Coordinates of C-alpha atoms in Angstrom, one line a residue:
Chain A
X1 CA 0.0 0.0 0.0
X2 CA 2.8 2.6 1.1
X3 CA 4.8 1.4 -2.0
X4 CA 1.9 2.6 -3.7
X5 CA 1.2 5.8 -2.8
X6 CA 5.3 6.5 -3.7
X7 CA 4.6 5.3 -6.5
X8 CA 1.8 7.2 -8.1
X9 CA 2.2 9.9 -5.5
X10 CA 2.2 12.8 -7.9
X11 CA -1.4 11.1 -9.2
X12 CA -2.4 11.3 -5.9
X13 CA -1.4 14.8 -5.7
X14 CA -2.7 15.7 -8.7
X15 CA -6.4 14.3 -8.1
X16 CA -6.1 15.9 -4.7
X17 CA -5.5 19.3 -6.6
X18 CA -8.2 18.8 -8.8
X19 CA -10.6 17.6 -5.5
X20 CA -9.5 21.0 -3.9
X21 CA -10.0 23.1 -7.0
X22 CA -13.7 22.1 -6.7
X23 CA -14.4 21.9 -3.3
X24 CA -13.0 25.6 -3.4
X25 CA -15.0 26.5 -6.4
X26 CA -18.5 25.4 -4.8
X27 CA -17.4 27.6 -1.8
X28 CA -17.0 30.6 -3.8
X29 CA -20.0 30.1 -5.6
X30 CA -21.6 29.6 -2.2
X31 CA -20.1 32.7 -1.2
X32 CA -21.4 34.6 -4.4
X33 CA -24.9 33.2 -4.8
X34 CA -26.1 32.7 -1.0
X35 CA -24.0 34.8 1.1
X36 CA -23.1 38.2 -0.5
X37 CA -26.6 37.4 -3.2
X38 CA -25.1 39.0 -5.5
X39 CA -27.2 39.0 -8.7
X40 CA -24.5 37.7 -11.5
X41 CA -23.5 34.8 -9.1
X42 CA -24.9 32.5 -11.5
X43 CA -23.3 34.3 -14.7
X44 CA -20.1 34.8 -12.6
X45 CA -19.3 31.6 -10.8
X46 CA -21.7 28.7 -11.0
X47 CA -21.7 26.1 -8.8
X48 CA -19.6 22.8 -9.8
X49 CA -22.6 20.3 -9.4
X50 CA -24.9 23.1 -11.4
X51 CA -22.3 23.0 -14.0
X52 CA -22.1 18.7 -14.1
X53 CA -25.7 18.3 -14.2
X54 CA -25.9 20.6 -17.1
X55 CA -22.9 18.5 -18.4
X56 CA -25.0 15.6 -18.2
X57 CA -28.0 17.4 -20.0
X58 CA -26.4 18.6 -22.7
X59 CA -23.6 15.7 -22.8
X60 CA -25.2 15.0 -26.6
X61 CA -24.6 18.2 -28.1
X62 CA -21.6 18.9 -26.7
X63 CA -19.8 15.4 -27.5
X64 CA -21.1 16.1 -31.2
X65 CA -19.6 19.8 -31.2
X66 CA -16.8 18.8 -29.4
X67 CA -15.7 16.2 -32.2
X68 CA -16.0 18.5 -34.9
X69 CA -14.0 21.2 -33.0
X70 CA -11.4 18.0 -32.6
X71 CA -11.3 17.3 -36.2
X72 CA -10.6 20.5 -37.6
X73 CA -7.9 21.1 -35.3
X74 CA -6.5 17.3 -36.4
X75 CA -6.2 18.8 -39.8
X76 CA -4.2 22.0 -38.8
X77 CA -1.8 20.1 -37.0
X78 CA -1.3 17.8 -39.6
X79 CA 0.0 20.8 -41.9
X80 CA 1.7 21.9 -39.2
X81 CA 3.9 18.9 -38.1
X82 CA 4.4 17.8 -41.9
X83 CA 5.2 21.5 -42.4
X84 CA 7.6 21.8 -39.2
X85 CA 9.6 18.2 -40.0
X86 CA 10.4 19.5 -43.9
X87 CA 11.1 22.8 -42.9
X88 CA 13.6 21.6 -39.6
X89 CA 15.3 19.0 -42.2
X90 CA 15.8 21.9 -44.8
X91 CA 17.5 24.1 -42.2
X92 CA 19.6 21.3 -41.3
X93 CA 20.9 20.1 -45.2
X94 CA 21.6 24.0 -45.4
X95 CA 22.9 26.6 -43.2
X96 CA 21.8 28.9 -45.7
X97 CA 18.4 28.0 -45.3
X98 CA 18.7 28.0 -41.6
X99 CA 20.2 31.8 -41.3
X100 CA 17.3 33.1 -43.5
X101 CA 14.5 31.5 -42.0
X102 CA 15.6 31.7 -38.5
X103 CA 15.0 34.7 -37.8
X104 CA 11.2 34.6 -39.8
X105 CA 10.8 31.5 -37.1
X106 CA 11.1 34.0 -34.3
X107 CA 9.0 36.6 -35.7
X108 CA 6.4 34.1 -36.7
X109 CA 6.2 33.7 -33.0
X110 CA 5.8 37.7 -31.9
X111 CA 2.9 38.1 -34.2
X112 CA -0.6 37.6 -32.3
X113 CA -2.1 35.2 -34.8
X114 CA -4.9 34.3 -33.1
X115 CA -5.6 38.0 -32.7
X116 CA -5.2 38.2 -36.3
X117 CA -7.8 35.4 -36.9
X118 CA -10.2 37.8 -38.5
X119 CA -7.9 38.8 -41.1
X120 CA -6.8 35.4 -42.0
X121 CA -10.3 34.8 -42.8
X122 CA -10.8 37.9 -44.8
X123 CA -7.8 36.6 -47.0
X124 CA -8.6 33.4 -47.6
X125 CA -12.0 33.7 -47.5
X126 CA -12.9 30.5 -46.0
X127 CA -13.4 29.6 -42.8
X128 CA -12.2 25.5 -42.7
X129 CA -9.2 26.9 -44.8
X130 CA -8.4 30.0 -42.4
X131 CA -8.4 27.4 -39.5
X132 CA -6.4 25.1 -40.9
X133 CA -3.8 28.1 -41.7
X134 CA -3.9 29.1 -38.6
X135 CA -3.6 25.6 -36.6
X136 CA -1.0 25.0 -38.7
X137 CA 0.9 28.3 -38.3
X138 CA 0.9 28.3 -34.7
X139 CA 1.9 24.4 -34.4
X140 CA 4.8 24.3 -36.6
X141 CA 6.8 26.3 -34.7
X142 CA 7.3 24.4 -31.7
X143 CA 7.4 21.3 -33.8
X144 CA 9.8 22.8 -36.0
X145 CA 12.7 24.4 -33.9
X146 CA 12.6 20.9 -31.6
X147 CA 13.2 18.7 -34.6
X148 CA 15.9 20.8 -35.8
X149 CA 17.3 20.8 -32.2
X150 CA 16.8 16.9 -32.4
X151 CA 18.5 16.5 -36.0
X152 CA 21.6 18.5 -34.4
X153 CA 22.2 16.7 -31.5
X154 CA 22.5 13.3 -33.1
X155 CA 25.5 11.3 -31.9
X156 CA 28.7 12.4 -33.2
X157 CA 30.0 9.0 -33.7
X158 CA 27.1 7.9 -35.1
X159 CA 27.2 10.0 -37.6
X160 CA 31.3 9.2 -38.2
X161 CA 29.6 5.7 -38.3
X162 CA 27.4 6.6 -41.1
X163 CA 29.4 8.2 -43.2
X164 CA 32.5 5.1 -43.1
X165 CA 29.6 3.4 -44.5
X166 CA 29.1 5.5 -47.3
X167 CA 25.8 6.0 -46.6
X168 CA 24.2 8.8 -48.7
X169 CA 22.3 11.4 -47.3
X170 CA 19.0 9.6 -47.6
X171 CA 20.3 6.4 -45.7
X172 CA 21.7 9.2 -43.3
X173 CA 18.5 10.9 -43.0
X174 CA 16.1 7.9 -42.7
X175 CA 18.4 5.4 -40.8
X176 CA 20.2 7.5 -38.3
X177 CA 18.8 11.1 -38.2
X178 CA 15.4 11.4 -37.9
X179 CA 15.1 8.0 -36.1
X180 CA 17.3 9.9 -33.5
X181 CA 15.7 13.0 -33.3
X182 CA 12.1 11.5 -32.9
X183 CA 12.2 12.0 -29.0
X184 CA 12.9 15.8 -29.7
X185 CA 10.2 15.8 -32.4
X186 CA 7.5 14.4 -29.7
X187 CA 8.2 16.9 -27.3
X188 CA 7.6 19.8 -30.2
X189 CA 4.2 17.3 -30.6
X190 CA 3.2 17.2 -27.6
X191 CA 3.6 20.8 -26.7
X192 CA 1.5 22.1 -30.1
X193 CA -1.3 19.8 -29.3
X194 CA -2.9 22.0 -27.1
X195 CA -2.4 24.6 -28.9
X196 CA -4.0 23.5 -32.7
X197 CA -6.9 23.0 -30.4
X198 CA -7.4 26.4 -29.1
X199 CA -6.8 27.6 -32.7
X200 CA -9.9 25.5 -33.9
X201 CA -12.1 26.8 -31.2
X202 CA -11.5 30.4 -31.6
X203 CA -11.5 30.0 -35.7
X204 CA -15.4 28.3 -34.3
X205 CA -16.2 31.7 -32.2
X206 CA -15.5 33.6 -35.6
X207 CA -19.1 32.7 -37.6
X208 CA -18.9 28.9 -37.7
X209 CA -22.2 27.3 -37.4
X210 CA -20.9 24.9 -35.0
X211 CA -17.9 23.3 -33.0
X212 CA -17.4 23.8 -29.3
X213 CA -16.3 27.3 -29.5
X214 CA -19.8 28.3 -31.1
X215 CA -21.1 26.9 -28.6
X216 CA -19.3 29.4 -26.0
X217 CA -19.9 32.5 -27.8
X218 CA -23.2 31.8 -28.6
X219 CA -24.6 30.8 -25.3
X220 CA -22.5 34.2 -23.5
X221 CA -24.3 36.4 -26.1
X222 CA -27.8 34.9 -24.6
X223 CA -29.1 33.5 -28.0
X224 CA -28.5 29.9 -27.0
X225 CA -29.0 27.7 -24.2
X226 CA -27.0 29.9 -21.3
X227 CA -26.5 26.7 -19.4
X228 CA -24.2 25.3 -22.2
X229 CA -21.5 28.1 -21.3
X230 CA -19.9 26.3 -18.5
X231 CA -20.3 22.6 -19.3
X232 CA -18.4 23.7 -22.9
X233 CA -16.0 25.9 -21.2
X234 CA -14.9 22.8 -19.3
X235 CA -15.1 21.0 -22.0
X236 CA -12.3 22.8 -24.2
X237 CA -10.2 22.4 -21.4
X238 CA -10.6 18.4 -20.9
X239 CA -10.1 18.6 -24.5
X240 CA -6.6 21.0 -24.7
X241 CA -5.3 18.7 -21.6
X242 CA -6.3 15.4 -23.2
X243 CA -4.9 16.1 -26.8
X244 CA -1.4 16.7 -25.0
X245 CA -1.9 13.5 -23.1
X246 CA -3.0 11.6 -26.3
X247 CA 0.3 12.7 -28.4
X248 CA 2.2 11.8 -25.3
X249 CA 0.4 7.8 -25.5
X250 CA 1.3 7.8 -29.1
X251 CA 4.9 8.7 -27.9
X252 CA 4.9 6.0 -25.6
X253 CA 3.8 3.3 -28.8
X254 CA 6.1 5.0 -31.3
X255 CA 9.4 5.4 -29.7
X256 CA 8.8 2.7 -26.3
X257 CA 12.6 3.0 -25.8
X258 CA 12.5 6.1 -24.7
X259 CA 10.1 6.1 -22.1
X260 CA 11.8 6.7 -18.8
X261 CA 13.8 9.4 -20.9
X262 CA 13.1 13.2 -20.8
X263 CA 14.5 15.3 -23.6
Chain B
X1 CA 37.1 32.9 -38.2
X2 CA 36.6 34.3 -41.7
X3 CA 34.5 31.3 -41.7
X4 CA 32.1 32.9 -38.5
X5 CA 32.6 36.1 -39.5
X6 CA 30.8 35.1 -43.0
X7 CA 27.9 33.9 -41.3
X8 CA 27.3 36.0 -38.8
X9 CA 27.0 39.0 -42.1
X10 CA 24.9 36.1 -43.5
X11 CA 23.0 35.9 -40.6
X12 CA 21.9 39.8 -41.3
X13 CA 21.8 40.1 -44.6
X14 CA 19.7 36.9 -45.5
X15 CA 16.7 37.2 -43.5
X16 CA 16.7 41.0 -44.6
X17 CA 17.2 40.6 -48.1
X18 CA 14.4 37.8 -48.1
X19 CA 12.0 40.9 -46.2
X20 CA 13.0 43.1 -48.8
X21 CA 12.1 41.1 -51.6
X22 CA 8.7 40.0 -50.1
X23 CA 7.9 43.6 -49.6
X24 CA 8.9 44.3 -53.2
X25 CA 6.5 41.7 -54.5
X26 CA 3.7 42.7 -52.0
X27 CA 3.9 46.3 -53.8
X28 CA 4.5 45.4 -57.0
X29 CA 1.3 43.5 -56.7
X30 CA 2.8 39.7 -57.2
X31 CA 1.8 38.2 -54.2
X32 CA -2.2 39.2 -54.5
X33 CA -2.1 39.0 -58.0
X34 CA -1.0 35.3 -57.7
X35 CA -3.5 34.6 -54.7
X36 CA -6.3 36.3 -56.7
X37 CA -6.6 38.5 -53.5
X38 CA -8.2 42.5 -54.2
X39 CA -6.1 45.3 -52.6
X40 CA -8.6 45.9 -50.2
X41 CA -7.8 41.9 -48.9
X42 CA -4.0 42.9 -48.9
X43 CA -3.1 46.5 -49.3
X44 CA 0.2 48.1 -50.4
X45 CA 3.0 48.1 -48.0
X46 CA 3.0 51.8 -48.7
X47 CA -0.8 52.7 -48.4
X48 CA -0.4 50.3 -44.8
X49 CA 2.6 52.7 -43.8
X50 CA 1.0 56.0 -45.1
X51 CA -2.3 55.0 -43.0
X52 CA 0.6 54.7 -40.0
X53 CA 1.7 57.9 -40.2
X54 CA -1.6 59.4 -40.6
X55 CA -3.0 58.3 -37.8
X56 CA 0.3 58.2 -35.5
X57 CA -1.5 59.5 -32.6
X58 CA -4.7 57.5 -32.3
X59 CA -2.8 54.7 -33.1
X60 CA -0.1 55.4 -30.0
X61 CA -2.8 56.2 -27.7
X62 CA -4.6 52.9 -28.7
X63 CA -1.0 50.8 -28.4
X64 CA -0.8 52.7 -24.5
X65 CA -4.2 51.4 -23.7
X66 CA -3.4 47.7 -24.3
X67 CA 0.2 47.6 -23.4
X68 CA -0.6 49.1 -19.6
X69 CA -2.5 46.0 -19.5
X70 CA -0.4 43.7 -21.1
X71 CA 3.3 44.9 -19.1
X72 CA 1.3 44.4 -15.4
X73 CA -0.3 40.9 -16.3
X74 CA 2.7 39.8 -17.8
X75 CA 4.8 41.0 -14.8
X76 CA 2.2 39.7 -11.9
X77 CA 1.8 36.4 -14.1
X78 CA 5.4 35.4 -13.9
X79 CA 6.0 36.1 -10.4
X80 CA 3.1 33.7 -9.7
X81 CA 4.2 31.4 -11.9
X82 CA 7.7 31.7 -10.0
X83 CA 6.0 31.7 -7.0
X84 CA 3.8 28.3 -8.0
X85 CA 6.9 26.5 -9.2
X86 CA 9.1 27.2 -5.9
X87 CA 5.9 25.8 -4.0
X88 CA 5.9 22.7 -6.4
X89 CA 9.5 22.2 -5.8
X90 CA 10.2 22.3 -2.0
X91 CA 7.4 20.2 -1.3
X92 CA 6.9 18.2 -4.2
X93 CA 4.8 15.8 -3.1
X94 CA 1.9 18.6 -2.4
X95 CA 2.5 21.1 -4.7
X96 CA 3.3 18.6 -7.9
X97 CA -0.6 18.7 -8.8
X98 CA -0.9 21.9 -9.0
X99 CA 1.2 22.5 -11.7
X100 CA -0.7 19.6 -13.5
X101 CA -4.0 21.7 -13.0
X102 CA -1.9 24.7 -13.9
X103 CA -1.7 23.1 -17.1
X104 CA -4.9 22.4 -17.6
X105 CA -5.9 25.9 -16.5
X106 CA -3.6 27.3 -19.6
X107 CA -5.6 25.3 -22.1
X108 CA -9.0 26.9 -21.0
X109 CA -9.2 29.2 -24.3
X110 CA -8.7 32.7 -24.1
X111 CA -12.1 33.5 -25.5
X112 CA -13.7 31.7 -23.1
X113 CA -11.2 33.4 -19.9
X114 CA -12.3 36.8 -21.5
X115 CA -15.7 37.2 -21.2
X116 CA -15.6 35.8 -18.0
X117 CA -13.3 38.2 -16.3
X118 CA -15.2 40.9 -18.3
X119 CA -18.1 39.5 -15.6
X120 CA -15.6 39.6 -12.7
X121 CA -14.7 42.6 -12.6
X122 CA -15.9 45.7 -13.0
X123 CA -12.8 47.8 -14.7
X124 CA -12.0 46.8 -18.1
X125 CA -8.1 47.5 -17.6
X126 CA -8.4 44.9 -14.7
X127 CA -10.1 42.6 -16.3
X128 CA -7.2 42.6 -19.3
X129 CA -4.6 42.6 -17.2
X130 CA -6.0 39.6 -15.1
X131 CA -6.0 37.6 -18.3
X132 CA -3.2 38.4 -19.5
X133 CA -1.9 37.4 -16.0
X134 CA -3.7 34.4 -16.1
X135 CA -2.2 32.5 -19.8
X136 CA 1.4 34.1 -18.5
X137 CA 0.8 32.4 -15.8
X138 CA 1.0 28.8 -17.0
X139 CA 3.8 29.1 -19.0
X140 CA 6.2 30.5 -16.4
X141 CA 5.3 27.7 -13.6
X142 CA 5.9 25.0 -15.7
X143 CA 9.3 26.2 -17.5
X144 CA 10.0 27.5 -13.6
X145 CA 9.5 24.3 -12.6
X146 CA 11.7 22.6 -14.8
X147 CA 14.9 25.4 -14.3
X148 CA 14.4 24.7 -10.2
X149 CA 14.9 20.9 -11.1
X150 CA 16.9 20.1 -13.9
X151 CA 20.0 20.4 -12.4
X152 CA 23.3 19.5 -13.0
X153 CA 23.9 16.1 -11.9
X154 CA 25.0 15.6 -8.6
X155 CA 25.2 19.6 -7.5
X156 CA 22.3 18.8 -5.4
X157 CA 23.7 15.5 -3.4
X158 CA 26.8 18.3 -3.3
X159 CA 24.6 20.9 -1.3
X160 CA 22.9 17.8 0.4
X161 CA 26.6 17.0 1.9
X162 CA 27.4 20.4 2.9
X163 CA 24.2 20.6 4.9
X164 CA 22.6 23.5 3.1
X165 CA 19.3 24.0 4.3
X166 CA 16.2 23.9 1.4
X167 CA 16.1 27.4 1.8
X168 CA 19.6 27.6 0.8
X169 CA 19.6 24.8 -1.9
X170 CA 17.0 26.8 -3.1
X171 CA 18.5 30.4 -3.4
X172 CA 22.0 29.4 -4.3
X173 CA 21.3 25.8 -6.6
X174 CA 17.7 26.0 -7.8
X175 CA 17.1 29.6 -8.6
X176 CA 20.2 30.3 -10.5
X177 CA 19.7 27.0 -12.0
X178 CA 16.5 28.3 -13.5
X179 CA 17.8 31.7 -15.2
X180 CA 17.8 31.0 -18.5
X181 CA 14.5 29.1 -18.2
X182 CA 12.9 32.0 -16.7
X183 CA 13.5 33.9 -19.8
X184 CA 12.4 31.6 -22.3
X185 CA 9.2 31.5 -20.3
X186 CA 9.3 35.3 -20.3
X187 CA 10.0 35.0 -24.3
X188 CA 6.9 33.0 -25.3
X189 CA 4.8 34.7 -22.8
X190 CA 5.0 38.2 -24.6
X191 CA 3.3 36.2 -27.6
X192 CA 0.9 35.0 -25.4
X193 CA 0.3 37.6 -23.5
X194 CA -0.4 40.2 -26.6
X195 CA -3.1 37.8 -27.9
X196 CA -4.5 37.2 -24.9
X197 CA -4.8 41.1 -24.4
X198 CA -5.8 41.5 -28.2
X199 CA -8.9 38.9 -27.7
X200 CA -9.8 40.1 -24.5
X201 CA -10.1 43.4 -26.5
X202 CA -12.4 41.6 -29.3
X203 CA -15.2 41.2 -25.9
X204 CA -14.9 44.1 -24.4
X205 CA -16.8 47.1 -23.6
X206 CA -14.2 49.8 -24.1
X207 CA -13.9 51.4 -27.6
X208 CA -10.5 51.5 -27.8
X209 CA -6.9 49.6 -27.7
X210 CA -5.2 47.5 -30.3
X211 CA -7.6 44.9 -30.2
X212 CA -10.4 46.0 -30.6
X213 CA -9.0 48.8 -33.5
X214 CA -8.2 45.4 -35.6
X215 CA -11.2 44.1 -35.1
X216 CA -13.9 47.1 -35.6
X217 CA -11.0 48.0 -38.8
X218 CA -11.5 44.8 -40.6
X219 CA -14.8 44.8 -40.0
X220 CA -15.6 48.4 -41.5
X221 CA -15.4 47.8 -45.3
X222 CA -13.1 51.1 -46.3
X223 CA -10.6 51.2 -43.0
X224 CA -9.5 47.4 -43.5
X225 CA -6.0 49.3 -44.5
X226 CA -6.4 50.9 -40.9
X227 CA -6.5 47.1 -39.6
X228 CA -3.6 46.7 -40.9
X229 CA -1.5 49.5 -40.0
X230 CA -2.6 48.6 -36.1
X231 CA -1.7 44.6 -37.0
X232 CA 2.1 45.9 -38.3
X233 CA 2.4 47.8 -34.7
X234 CA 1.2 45.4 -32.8
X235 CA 4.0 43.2 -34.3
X236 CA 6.3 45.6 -33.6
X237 CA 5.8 46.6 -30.5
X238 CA 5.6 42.6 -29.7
X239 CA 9.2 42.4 -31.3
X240 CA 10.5 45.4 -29.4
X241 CA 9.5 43.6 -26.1
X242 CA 11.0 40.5 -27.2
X243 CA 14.2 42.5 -28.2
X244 CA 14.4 44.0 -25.0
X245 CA 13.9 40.5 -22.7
X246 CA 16.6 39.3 -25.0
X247 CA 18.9 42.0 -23.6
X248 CA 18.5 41.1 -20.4
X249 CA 18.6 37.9 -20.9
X250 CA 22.3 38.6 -21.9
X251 CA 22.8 41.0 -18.9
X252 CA 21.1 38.4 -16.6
X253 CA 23.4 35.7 -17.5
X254 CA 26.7 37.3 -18.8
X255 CA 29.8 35.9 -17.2
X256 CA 29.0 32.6 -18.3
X257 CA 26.6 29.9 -17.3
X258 CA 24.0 29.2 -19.1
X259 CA 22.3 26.2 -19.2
X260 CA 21.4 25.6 -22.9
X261 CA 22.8 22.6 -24.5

């Protein structure tokens, strides 16, 4: 039992955490709805078994939304990490490449894209295409700069290895390189997961007709159901958190021999 | 060292020639005429920077509005985050959790944190700022975190055998330790902090600031150059934050160790 608890003790801690965050939640919302009355308790702070039971109510709709929110972001992220991998390999078989896009990689970063969402679709005219621009803009980075990072730290006698072979630059490439640098490529994965979500939901608030994010806008303005606000709220979070955890499983099947290995 | 000294003018010139000739080609027409986009979609380079120097003022007092929300959150956000990752560290077992929910917290979209501060509280400034405070938040604890614990090996069985007290492991080991994590945090958090302040902007009540300029320009059929004379500041004010944390960055860590690969 004690061996137990060492062992999954930062479970523990976590589901503790997430125990406390709701036990102090219901206590504010106590606080705001029956002690002080005031009259936006319900707008401002719900209680945590108001917000499950609508959950529950509107578990259909959401699931559905939810999904096609999911999908769409899939997509993005696709582009993204097929976009991130050439472009990290490119800067790698040239320095050339890597000093003029560099710096563009940087930049990419300082520019609020998500703030820019509206233009985006005012250029491309389409919403599915404008969020799969923008997943994919803000996932390749991180996917990008951690492959390169991976492709430049591969073993130095490795590589000597390689080339006594003779081994050309695609034997290099796809026996030795980018087998090495897949640990470094699943951290960039696993850190833009999140992230291609959030895009998708906020390309939704823009003037989808559905997907999880509609959902949120549309109830706050009042011309939905209002009691879908929370229950998708919580939603996109479950979902940001579980699309990290998902990459990180994927990790665990694709490259096993790392697993007790952090990057 | 010809060699470095090559690349580091390549370094310069490269990225700069490659901005010159993409500007060319957005003037010259190229780029929309090959997308099929109207000049309304994608103005000029020079009608974008003649609407910038037309409207200098509004456009400075709109760029003070957001960023006196922006510099605070950011600022409170990372001392939390600090704060959060010291607790997490000296008593792991506890505090471990609470970076996990911290997580989780940073993946609650923006949109959805906006409106809802909008609700808590009654000034709009505060209600910015505590977003931005909010998403800068996440990202500091959890680089924090990793700084206070990747550590060189065995420095920390050294302090152990010299009796230092956590406290102590903590303000000479840990903290330095975590430096140049600190500032990457910092980096990627004036990205997220700007569009966390732009969005916030997009919900709320106040006519005015950065955010919701883009917005309301893009929206308006004949100002959409406006939008994008406030979108090129906000990049560059972005990038001028970025710069400076850079500087420090070297100030901060000058004399020597850093702790990138």
């Amino acid at each position: 039992m004690k061996k137990w608890i060492i062992k999954h003790r930062r479970g523990i801690s976590t589901a503790a955490w997430i125990i406390a965050l709701f036990v102090v939640w219901e206590f504010v919302a106590f606080l705001l709805a029956d002690v002080f009355h005031d009259s936006m308790a319900e707008n401002k702070l719900p209680y945590v078994h108001d917000v499950a039971v609508r959950l529950v109510d509107n578990f259909g709709t959401i699931i559905v939304q939810a999904k096609i929110t999911l999908v769409r972001a899939l997509y993005g992220y696709m582009w993204g990490a097929i976009l991130g991998v050439v472009l990290a390999i490119l800067m790698r078989l040239s320095k050339i490449v890597e000093k003029t896009a560099m710096p563009y990689l940087v930049m990419s970063q300082m520019i609020p894209i998500l703030g820019l969402a509206p233009i985006i679709f005012c250029l491309v005219k389409d919403l599915n295409t404008a969020r799969t621009v923008i997943a994919a803009y803000i996932t390749f980075f991180p996917i990008s700069v951690n492959m390169l990072n991976g492709l430049k730290s591969v073993d130095e006698q490795k590589l000597m290895m390689m080339k006594s072979y003779a081994s050309n630059k695609w034997q290099l490439y796809i026996k030795l390189m980018i087998p090495a640098s897949l640990p470094y490529l699943f951290v960039g994965l696993r850190l833009a997961a999140p992230m291609a979500v959030t895009a998708s939901i906020l390309v939704d608030t823009l003037s989808a007709k559905d997907g999880i994010g509609y959902i949120i806008v549309y109830s706050l303005a009042g011309g939905g159901t209002v009691g879908q606000f929370w229950p998708a709220v919580v939603t996109s979070a479950v979902m940001g958190v579980l699309s990290y955890y998902v990459v990180a499983l994927i990790e665990r099947i694709v490259i096993p021999w790392q697993k007790n290995k952090e990057v | 060292m010809a060699e470095k000294i090559k690349w580091k003018v390549l370094s310069v010139v490269l990225p700069l020639g490659l901005c010159v000739i993409f500007v060319a080609l957005l003037q010259a027409q190229v780029i929309q005429n090959l997308f099929h986009l109207k000049l309304i979609q994608l103005p000029l380079p020079s009608q974008v920077l003649l609407e910038l120097l037309e409207n200098v003022d509004k456009i400075a007092s709109d760029a003070v509005i957001t960023m006196r929300c922006v510099i605070p959150g950011m600022l409170i956000g990372a001392v939390l985050g600090i704060a959060l990752a010291a607790f997490a560290t000296v008593l792991p077992n506890v505090g471990y959790g609470s970076l996990t929910l911290m997580t989780a917290l940073n993946s609650v979209p923006v949109l959805a944190l906006a409106p809802l501060m909008n609700r808590w509280f009654s000034s709009d400034d505060v209600a910015k700022a505590a977003v931005v405070t909010i998403v800068c938040m996440g990202g500091m604890s959890v680089n924090a975190f990793k700084g206070f614990n990747t550590l060189p090996a065995f420095s920390l069985d050294m302090m152990k055998s010299y009796a230092s007290t956590k406290g102590q492991i903590f303000m000479k080991l840990r903290f330095p330790n975590s430096i140049s994590y600190l500032f990457v945090a910092l980096k990627t958090n004036v990205a997220t902090g700007m569009i966390a302040a732009i969005i916030s902007e997009f919900y709320s009540k106040k006519t005015a600031g950065l955010g919701y300029m883009i917005k309301n320009s893009l929206k308006v059929g004949n100002h959409k150059v406006r939008g994008w004379a406030y979108i090129l500041v906000t990049a560059v004010i972005s990038i001028v934050i970025y710069g400076l944390i850079c500087m420090l960055e070297k100030k901060a860590v000058k004399g020597g160790r850093t702790n990138k690969k």
